[in-house]
mmCIF file with all atom_site columns, C-alpha atoms and ligand atoms in Angstrom:
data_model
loop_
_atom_site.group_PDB
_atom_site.id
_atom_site.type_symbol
_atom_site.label_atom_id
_atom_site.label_alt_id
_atom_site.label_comp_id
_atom_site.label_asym_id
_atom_site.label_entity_id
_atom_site.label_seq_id
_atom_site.pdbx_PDB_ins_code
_atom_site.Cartn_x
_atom_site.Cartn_y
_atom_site.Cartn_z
_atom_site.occupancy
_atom_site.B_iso_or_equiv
_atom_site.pdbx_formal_charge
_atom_site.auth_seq_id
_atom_site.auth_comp_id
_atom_site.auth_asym_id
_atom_site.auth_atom_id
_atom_site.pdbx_PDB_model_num
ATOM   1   C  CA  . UNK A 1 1   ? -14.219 -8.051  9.872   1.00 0.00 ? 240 UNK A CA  1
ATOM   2   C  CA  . UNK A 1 2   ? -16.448 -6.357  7.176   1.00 0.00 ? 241 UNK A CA  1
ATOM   3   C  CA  . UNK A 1 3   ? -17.120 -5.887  3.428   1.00 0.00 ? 242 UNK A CA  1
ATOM   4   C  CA  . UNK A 1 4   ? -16.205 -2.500  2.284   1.00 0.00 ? 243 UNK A CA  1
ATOM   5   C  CA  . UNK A 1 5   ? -17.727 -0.645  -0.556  1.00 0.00 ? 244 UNK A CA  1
ATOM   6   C  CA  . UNK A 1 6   ? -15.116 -0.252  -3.041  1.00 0.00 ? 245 UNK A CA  1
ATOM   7   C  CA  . UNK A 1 7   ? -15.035 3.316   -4.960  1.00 0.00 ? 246 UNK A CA  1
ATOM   8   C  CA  . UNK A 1 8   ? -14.437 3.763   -8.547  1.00 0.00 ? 247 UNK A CA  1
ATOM   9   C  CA  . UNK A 1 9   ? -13.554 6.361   -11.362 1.00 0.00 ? 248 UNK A CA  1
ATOM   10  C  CA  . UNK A 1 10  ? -14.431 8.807   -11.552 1.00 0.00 ? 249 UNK A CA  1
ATOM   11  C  CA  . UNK A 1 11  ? -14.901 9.380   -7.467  1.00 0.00 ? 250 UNK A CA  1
ATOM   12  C  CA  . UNK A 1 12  ? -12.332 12.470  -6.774  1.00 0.00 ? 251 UNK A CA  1
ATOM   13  C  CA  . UNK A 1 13  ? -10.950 10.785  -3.561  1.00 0.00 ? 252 UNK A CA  1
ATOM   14  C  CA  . UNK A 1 14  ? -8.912  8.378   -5.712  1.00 0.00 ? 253 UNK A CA  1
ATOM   15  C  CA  . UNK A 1 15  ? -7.051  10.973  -6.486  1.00 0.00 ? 254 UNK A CA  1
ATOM   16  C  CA  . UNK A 1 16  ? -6.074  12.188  -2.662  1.00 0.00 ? 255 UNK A CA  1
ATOM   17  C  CA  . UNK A 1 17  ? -2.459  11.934  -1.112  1.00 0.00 ? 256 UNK A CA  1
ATOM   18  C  CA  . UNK A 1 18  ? -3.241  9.929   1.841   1.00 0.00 ? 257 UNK A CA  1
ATOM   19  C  CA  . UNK A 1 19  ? -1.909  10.772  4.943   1.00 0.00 ? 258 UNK A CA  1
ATOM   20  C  CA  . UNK A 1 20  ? 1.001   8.638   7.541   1.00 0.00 ? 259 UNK A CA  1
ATOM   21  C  CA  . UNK A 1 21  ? 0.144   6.520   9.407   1.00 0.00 ? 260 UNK A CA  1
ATOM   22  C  CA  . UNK A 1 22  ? 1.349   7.829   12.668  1.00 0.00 ? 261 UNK A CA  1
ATOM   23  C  CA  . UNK A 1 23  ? 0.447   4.473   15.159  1.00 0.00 ? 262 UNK A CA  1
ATOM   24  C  CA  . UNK A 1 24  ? -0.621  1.245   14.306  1.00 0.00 ? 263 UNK A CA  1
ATOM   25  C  CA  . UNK A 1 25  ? -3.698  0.826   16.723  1.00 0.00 ? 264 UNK A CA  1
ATOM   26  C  CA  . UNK A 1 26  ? -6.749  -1.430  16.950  1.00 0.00 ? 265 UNK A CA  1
ATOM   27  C  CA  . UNK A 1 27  ? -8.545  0.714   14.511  1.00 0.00 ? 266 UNK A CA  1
ATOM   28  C  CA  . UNK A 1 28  ? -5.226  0.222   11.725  1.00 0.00 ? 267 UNK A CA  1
ATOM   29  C  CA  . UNK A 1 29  ? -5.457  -3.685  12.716  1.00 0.00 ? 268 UNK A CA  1
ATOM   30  C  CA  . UNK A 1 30  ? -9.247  -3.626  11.772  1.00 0.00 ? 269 UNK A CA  1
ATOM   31  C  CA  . UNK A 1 31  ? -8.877  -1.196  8.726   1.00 0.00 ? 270 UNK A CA  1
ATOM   32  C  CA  . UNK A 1 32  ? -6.356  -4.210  7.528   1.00 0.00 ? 271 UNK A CA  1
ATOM   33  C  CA  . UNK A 1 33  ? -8.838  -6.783  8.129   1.00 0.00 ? 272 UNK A CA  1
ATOM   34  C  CA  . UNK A 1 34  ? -11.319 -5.362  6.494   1.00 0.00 ? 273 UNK A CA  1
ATOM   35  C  CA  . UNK A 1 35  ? -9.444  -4.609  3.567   1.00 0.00 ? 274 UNK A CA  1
ATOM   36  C  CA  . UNK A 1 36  ? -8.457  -8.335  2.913   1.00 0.00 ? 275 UNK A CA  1
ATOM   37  C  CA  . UNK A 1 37  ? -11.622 -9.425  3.025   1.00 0.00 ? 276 UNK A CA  1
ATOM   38  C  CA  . UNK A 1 38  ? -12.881 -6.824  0.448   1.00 0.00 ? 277 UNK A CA  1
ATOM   39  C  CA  . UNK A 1 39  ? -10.010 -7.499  -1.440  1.00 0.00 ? 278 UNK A CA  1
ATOM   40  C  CA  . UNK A 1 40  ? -10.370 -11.017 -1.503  1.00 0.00 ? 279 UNK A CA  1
ATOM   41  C  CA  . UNK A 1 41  ? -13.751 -11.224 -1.659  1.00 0.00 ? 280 UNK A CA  1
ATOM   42  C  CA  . UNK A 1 42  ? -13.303 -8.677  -5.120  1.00 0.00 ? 281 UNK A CA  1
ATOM   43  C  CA  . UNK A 1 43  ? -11.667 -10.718 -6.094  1.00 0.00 ? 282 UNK A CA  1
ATOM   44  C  CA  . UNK A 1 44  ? -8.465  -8.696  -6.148  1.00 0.00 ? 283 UNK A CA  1
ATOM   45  C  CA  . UNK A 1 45  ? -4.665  -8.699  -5.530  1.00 0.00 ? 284 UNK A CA  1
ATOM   46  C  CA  . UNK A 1 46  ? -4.305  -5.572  -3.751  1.00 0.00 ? 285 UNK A CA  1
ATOM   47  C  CA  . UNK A 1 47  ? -5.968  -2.510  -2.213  1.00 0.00 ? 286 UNK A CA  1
ATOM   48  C  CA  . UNK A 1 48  ? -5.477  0.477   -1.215  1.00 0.00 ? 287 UNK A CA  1
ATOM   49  C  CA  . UNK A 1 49  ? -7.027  2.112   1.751   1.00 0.00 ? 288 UNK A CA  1
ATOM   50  C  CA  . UNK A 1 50  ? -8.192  5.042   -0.110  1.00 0.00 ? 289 UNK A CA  1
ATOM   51  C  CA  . UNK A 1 51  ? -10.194 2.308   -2.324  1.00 0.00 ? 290 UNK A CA  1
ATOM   52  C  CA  . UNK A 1 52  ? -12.441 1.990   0.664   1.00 0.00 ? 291 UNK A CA  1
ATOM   53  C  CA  . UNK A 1 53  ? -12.348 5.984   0.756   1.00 0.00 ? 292 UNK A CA  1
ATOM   54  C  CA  . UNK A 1 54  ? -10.255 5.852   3.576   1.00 0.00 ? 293 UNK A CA  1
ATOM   55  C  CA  . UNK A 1 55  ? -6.955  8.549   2.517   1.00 0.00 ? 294 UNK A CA  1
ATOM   56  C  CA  . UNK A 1 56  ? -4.593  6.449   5.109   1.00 0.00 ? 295 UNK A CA  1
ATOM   57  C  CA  . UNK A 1 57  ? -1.623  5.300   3.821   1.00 0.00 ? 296 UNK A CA  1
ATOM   58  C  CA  . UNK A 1 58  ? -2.295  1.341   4.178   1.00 0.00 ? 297 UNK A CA  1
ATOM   59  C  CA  . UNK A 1 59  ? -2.955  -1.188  2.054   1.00 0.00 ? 298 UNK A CA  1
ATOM   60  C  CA  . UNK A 1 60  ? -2.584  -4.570  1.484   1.00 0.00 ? 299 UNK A CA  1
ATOM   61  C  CA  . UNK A 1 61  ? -1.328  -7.585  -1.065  1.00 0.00 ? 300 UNK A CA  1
ATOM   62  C  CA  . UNK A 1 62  ? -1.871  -11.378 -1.811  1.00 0.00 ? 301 UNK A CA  1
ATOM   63  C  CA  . UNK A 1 63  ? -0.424  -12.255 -5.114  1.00 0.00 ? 302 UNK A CA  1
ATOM   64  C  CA  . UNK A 1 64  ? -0.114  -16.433 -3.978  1.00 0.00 ? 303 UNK A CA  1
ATOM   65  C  CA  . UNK A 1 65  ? -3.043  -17.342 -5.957  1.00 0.00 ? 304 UNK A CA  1
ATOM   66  C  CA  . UNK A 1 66  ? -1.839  -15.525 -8.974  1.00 0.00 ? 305 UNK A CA  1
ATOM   67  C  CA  . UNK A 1 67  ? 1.412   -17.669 -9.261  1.00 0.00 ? 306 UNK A CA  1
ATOM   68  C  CA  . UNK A 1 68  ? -0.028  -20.434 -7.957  1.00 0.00 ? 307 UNK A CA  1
ATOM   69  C  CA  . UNK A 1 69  ? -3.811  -21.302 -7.915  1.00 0.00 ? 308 UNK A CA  1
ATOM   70  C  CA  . UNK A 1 70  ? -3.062  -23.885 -5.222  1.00 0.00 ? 309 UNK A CA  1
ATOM   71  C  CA  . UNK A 1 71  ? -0.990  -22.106 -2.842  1.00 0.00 ? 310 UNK A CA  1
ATOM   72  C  CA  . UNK A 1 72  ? -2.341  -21.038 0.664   1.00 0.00 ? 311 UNK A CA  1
ATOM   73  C  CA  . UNK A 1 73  ? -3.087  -17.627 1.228   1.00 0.00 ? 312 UNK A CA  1
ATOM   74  C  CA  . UNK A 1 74  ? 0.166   -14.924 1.795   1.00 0.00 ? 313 UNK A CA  1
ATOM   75  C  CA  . UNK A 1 75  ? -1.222  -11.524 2.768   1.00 0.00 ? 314 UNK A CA  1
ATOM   76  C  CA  . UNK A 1 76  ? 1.206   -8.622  3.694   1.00 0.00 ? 315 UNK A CA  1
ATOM   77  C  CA  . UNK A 1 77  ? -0.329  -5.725  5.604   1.00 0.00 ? 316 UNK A CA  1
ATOM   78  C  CA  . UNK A 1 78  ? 1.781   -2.354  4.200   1.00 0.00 ? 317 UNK A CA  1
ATOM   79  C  CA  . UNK A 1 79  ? 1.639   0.891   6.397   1.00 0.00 ? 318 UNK A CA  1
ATOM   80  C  CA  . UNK A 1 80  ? 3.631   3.996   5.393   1.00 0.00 ? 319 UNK A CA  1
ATOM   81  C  CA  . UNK A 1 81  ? 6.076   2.429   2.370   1.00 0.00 ? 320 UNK A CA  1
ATOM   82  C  CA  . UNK A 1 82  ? 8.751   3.516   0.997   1.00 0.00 ? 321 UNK A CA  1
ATOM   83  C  CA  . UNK A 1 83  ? 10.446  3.225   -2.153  1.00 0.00 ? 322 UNK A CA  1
ATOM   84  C  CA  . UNK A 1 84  ? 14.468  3.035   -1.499  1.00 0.00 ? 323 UNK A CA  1
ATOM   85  C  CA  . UNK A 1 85  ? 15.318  1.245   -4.709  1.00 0.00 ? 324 UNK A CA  1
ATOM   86  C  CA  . UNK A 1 86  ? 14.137  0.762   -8.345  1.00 0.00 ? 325 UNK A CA  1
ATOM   87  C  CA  . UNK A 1 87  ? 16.164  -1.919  -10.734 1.00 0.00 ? 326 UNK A CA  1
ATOM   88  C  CA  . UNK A 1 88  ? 16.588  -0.354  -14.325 1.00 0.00 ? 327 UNK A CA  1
ATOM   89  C  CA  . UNK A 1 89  ? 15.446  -3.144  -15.728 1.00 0.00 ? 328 UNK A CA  1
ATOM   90  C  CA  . UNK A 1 90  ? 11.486  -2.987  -16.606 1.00 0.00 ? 329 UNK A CA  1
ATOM   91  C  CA  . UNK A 1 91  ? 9.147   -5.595  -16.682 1.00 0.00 ? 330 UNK A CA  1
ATOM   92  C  CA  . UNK A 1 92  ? 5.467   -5.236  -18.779 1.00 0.00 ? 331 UNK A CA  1
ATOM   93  C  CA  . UNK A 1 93  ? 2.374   -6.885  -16.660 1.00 0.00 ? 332 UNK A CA  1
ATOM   94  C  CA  . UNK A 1 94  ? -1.112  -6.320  -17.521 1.00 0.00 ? 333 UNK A CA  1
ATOM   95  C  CA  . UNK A 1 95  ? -2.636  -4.713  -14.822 1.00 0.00 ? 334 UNK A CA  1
ATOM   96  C  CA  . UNK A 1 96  ? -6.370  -3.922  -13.947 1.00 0.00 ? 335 UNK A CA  1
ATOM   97  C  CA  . UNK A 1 97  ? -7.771  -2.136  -10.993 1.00 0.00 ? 336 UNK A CA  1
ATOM   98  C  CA  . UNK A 1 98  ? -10.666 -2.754  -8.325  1.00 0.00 ? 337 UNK A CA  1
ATOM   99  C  CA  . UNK A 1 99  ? -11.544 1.279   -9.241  1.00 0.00 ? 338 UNK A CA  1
ATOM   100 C  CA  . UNK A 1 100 ? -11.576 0.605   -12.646 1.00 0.00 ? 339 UNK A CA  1
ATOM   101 C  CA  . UNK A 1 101 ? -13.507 -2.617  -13.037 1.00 0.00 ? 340 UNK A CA  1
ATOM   102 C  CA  . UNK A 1 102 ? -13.121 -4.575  -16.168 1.00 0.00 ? 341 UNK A CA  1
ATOM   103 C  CA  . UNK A 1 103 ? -10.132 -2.993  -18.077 1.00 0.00 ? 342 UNK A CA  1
ATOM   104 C  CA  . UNK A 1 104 ? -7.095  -3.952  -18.324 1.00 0.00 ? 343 UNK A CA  1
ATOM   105 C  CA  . UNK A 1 105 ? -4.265  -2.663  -20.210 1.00 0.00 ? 344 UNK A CA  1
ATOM   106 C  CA  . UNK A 1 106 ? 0.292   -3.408  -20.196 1.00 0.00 ? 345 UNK A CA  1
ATOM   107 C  CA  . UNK A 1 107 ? 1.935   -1.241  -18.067 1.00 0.00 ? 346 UNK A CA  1
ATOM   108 C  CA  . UNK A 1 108 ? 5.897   -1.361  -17.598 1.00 0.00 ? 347 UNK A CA  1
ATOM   109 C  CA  . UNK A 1 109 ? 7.542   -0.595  -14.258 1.00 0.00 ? 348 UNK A CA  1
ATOM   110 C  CA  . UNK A 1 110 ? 10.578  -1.398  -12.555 1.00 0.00 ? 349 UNK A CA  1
ATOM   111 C  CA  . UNK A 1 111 ? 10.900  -5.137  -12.642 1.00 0.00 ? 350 UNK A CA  1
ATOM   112 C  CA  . UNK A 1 112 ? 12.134  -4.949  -8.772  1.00 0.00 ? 351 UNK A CA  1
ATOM   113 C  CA  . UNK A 1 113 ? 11.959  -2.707  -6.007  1.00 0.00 ? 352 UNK A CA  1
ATOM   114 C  CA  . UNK A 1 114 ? 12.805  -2.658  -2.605  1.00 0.00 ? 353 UNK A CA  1
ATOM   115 C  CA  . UNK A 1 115 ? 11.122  -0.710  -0.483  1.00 0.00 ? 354 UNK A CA  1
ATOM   116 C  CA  . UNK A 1 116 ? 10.324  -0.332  3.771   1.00 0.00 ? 355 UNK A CA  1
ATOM   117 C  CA  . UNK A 1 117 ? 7.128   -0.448  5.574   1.00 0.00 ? 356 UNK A CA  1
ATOM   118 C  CA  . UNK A 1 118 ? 5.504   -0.985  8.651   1.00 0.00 ? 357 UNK A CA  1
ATOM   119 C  CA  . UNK A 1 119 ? 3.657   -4.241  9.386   1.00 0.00 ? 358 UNK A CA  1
ATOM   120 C  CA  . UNK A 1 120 ? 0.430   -5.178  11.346  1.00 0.00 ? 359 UNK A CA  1
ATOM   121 C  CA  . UNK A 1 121 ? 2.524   -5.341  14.270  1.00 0.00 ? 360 UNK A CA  1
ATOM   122 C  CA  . UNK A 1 122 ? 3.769   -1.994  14.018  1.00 0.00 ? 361 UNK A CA  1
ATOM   123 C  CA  . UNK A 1 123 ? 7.095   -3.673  12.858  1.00 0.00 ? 362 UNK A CA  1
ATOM   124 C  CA  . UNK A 1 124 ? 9.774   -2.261  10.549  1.00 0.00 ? 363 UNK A CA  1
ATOM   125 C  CA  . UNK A 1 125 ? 10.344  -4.582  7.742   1.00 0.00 ? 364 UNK A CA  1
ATOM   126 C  CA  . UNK A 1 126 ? 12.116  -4.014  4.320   1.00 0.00 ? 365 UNK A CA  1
ATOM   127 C  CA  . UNK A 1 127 ? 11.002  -5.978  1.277   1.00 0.00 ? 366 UNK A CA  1
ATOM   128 C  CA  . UNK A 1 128 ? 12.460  -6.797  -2.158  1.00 0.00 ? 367 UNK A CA  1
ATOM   129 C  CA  . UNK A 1 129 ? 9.689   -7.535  -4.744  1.00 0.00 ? 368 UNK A CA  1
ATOM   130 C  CA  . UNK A 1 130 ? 10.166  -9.094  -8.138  1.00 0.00 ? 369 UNK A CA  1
ATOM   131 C  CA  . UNK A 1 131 ? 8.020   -10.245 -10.901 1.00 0.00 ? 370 UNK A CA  1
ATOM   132 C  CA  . UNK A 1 132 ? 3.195   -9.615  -10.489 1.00 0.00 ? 371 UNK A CA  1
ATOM   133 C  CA  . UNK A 1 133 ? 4.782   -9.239  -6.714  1.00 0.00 ? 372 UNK A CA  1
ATOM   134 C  CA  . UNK A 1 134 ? 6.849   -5.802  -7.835  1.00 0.00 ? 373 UNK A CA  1
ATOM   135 C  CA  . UNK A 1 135 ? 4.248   -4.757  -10.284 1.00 0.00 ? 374 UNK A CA  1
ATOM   136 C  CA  . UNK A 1 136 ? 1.508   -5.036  -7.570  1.00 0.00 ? 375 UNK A CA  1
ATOM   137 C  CA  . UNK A 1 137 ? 3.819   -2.913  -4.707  1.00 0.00 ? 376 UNK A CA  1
ATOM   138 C  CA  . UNK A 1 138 ? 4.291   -0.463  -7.092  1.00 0.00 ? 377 UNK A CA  1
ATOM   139 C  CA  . UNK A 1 139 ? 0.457   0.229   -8.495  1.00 0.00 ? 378 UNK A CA  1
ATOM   140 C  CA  . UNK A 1 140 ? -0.438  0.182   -4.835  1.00 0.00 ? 379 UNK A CA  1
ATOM   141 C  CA  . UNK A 1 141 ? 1.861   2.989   -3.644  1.00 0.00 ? 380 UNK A CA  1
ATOM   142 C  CA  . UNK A 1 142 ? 0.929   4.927   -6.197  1.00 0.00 ? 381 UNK A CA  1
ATOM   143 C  CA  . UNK A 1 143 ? -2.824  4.843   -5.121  1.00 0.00 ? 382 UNK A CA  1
ATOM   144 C  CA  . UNK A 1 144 ? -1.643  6.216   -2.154  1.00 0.00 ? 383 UNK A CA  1
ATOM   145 C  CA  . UNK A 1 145 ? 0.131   9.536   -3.963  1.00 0.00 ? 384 UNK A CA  1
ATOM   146 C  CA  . UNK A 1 146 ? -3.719  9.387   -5.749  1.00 0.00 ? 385 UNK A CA  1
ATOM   147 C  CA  . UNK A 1 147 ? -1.950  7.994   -9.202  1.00 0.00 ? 386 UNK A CA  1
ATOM   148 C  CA  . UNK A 1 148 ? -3.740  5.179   -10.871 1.00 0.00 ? 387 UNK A CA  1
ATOM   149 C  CA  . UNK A 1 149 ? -2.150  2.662   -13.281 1.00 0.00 ? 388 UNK A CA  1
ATOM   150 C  CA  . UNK A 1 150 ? -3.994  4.173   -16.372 1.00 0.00 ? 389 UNK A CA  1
ATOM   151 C  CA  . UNK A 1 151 ? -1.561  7.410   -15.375 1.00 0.00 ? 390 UNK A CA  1
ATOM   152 C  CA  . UNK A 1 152 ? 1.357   5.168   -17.168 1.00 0.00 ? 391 UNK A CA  1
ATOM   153 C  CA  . UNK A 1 153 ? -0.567  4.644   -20.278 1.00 0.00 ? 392 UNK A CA  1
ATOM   154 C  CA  . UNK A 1 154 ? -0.706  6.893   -23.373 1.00 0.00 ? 393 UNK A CA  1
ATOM   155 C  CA  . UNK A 1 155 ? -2.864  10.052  -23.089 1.00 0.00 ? 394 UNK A CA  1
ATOM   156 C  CA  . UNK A 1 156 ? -5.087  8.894   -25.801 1.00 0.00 ? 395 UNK A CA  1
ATOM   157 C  CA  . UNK A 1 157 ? -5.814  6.026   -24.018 1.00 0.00 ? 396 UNK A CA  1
ATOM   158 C  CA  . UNK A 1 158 ? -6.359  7.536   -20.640 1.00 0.00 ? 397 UNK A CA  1
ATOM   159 C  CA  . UNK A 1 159 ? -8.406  10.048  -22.020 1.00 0.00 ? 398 UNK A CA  1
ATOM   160 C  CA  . UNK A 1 160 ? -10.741 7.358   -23.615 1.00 0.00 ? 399 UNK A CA  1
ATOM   161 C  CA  . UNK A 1 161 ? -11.092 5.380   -20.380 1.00 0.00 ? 400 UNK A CA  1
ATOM   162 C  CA  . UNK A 1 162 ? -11.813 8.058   -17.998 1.00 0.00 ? 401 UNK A CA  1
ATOM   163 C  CA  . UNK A 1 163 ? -14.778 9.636   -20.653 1.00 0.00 ? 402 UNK A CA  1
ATOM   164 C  CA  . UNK A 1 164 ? -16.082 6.011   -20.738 1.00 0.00 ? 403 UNK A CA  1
ATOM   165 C  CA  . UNK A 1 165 ? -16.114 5.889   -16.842 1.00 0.00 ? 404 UNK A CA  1
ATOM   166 C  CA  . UNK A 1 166 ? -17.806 9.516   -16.420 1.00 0.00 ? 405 UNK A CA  1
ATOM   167 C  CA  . UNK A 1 167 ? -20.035 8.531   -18.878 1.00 0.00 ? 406 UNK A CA  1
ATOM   168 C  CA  . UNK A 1 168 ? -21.364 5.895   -16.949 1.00 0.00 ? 407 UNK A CA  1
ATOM   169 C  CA  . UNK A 1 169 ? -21.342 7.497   -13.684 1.00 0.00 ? 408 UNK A CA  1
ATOM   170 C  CA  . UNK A 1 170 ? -23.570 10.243  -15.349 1.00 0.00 ? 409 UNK A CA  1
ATOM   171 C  CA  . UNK A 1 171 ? -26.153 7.292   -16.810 1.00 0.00 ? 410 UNK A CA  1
ATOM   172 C  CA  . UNK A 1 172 ? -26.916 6.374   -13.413 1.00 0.00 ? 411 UNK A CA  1
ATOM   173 C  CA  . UNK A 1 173 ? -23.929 3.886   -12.059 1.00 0.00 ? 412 UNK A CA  1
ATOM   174 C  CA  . UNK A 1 174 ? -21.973 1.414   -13.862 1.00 0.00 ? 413 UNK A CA  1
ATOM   175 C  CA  . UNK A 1 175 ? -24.246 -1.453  -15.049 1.00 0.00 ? 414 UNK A CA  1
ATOM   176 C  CA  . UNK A 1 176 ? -21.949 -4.210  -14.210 1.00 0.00 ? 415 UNK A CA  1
ATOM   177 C  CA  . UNK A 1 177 ? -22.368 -7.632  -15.442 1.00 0.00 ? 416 UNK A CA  1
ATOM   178 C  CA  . UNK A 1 178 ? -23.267 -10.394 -13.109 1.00 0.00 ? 417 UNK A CA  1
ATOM   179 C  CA  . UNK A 1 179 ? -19.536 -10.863 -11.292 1.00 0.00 ? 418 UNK A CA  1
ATOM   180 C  CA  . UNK A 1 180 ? -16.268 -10.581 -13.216 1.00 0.00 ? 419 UNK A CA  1
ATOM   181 C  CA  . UNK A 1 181 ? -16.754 -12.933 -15.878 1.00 0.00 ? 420 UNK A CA  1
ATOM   182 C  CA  . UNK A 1 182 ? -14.316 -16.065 -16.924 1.00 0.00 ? 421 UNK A CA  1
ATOM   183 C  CA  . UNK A 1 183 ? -12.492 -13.707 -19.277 1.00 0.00 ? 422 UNK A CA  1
ATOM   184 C  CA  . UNK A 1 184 ? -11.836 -11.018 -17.182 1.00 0.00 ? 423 UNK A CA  1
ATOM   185 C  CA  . UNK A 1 185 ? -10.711 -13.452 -14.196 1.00 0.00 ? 424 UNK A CA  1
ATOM   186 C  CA  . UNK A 1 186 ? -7.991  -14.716 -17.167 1.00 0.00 ? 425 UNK A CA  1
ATOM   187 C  CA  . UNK A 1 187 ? -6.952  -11.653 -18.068 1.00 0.00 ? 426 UNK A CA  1
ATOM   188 C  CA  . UNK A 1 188 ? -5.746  -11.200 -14.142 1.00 0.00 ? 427 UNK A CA  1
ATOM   189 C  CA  . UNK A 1 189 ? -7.736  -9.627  -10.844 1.00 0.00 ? 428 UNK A CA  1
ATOM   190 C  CA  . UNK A 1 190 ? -7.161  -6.301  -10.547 1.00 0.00 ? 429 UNK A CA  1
ATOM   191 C  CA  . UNK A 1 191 ? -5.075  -4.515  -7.673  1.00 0.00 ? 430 UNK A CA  1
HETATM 192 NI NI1 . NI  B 2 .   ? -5.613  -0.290  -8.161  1.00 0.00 ? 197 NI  B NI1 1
#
């Protein structure tokens, strides 16, 4: 297993449709790997395979530790999802992103979904998410269509976000501060 380099706004590939998967192999099992240690390591609650720059359409969850700082770790492994279902009912989580470190903004979704996917076995599975579990599917798959969760937000602020991110790309890099700090851990990890 290795840390991968995560990529950030404004990096064009975010924005790629990533391609089927069309075998799960050794290389998909170590892609998977790799991505939950990055993602944990972030420390995050999903990720996308294209957040790694790799346009496959992979990517992986834990959401245990944000219901429940003392439960075990839960990972899924998602290969080629898809959406079958979408409740009417919405539900507003504040999300954040590992591409878009440090802001965080409400975005309503469908408060369930149910959707199919292959595992890291190559397996056929369907799932049906509810609650930071729905949310979570639902920003991820998106990342693979190259949509990002600041897509659902108002133009104005969209606009603002992605000129502060250029901006910074331009001045040489984003300057981060040392680690995510206590506030930004509270207002949730991103995905
Ligand atoms: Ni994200």
């Amino acid at each position: 297993m290795a840390l991968r380099k995560i990529i950030t706004l404004p990096d064009a590939r975010l924005r790629l449709k990533c391609a089927p998967v069309p075998a799960i192999d050794a290389s998909i099992r170590a892609l998977m790997d790799d991505m939950l240690e990055t993602m944990y390591a972030a420390p995050g609650i999903g990720l996308a395979a294209i957040q790694i720059a790799v346009p496959k359409r992979v990517l992986v969850l834990d959401v245990a530790k944000r219901e429940d700082e003392n439960s075990a770790p839960s990972p899924l492994c998602i290969v080629n999802p898809e959406i079958l279902w979408t409740s009417e009912e919405l539900s507003t989580y504040q999300e954040g992103c590992l591409s878009i470190p440090d802001f965080f903004e409400d975005v309503e979704r469908p408060a369930r979904v149910r959707a199919r996917y292959l595992d890291h076995h190559g397996r056929a599975q369907e799932i049906e998410a509810e609650g930071i579990l729905a949310t979570c599917l639902q920003h991820e798959i998106d990342h693979l269509n190259g949509i990002l969760f600041i897509d659902h937000l108002s133009r104005l602020k969209r606009d603002r976000i992605t000129r502060k991110f250029a901006k910074t790309a331009k001045h040489g890099g984003p300057s981060r501060k040392s680690g995510a700090s206590k506030e930004d851990a509270a207002a949730g990890p991103g995905a």
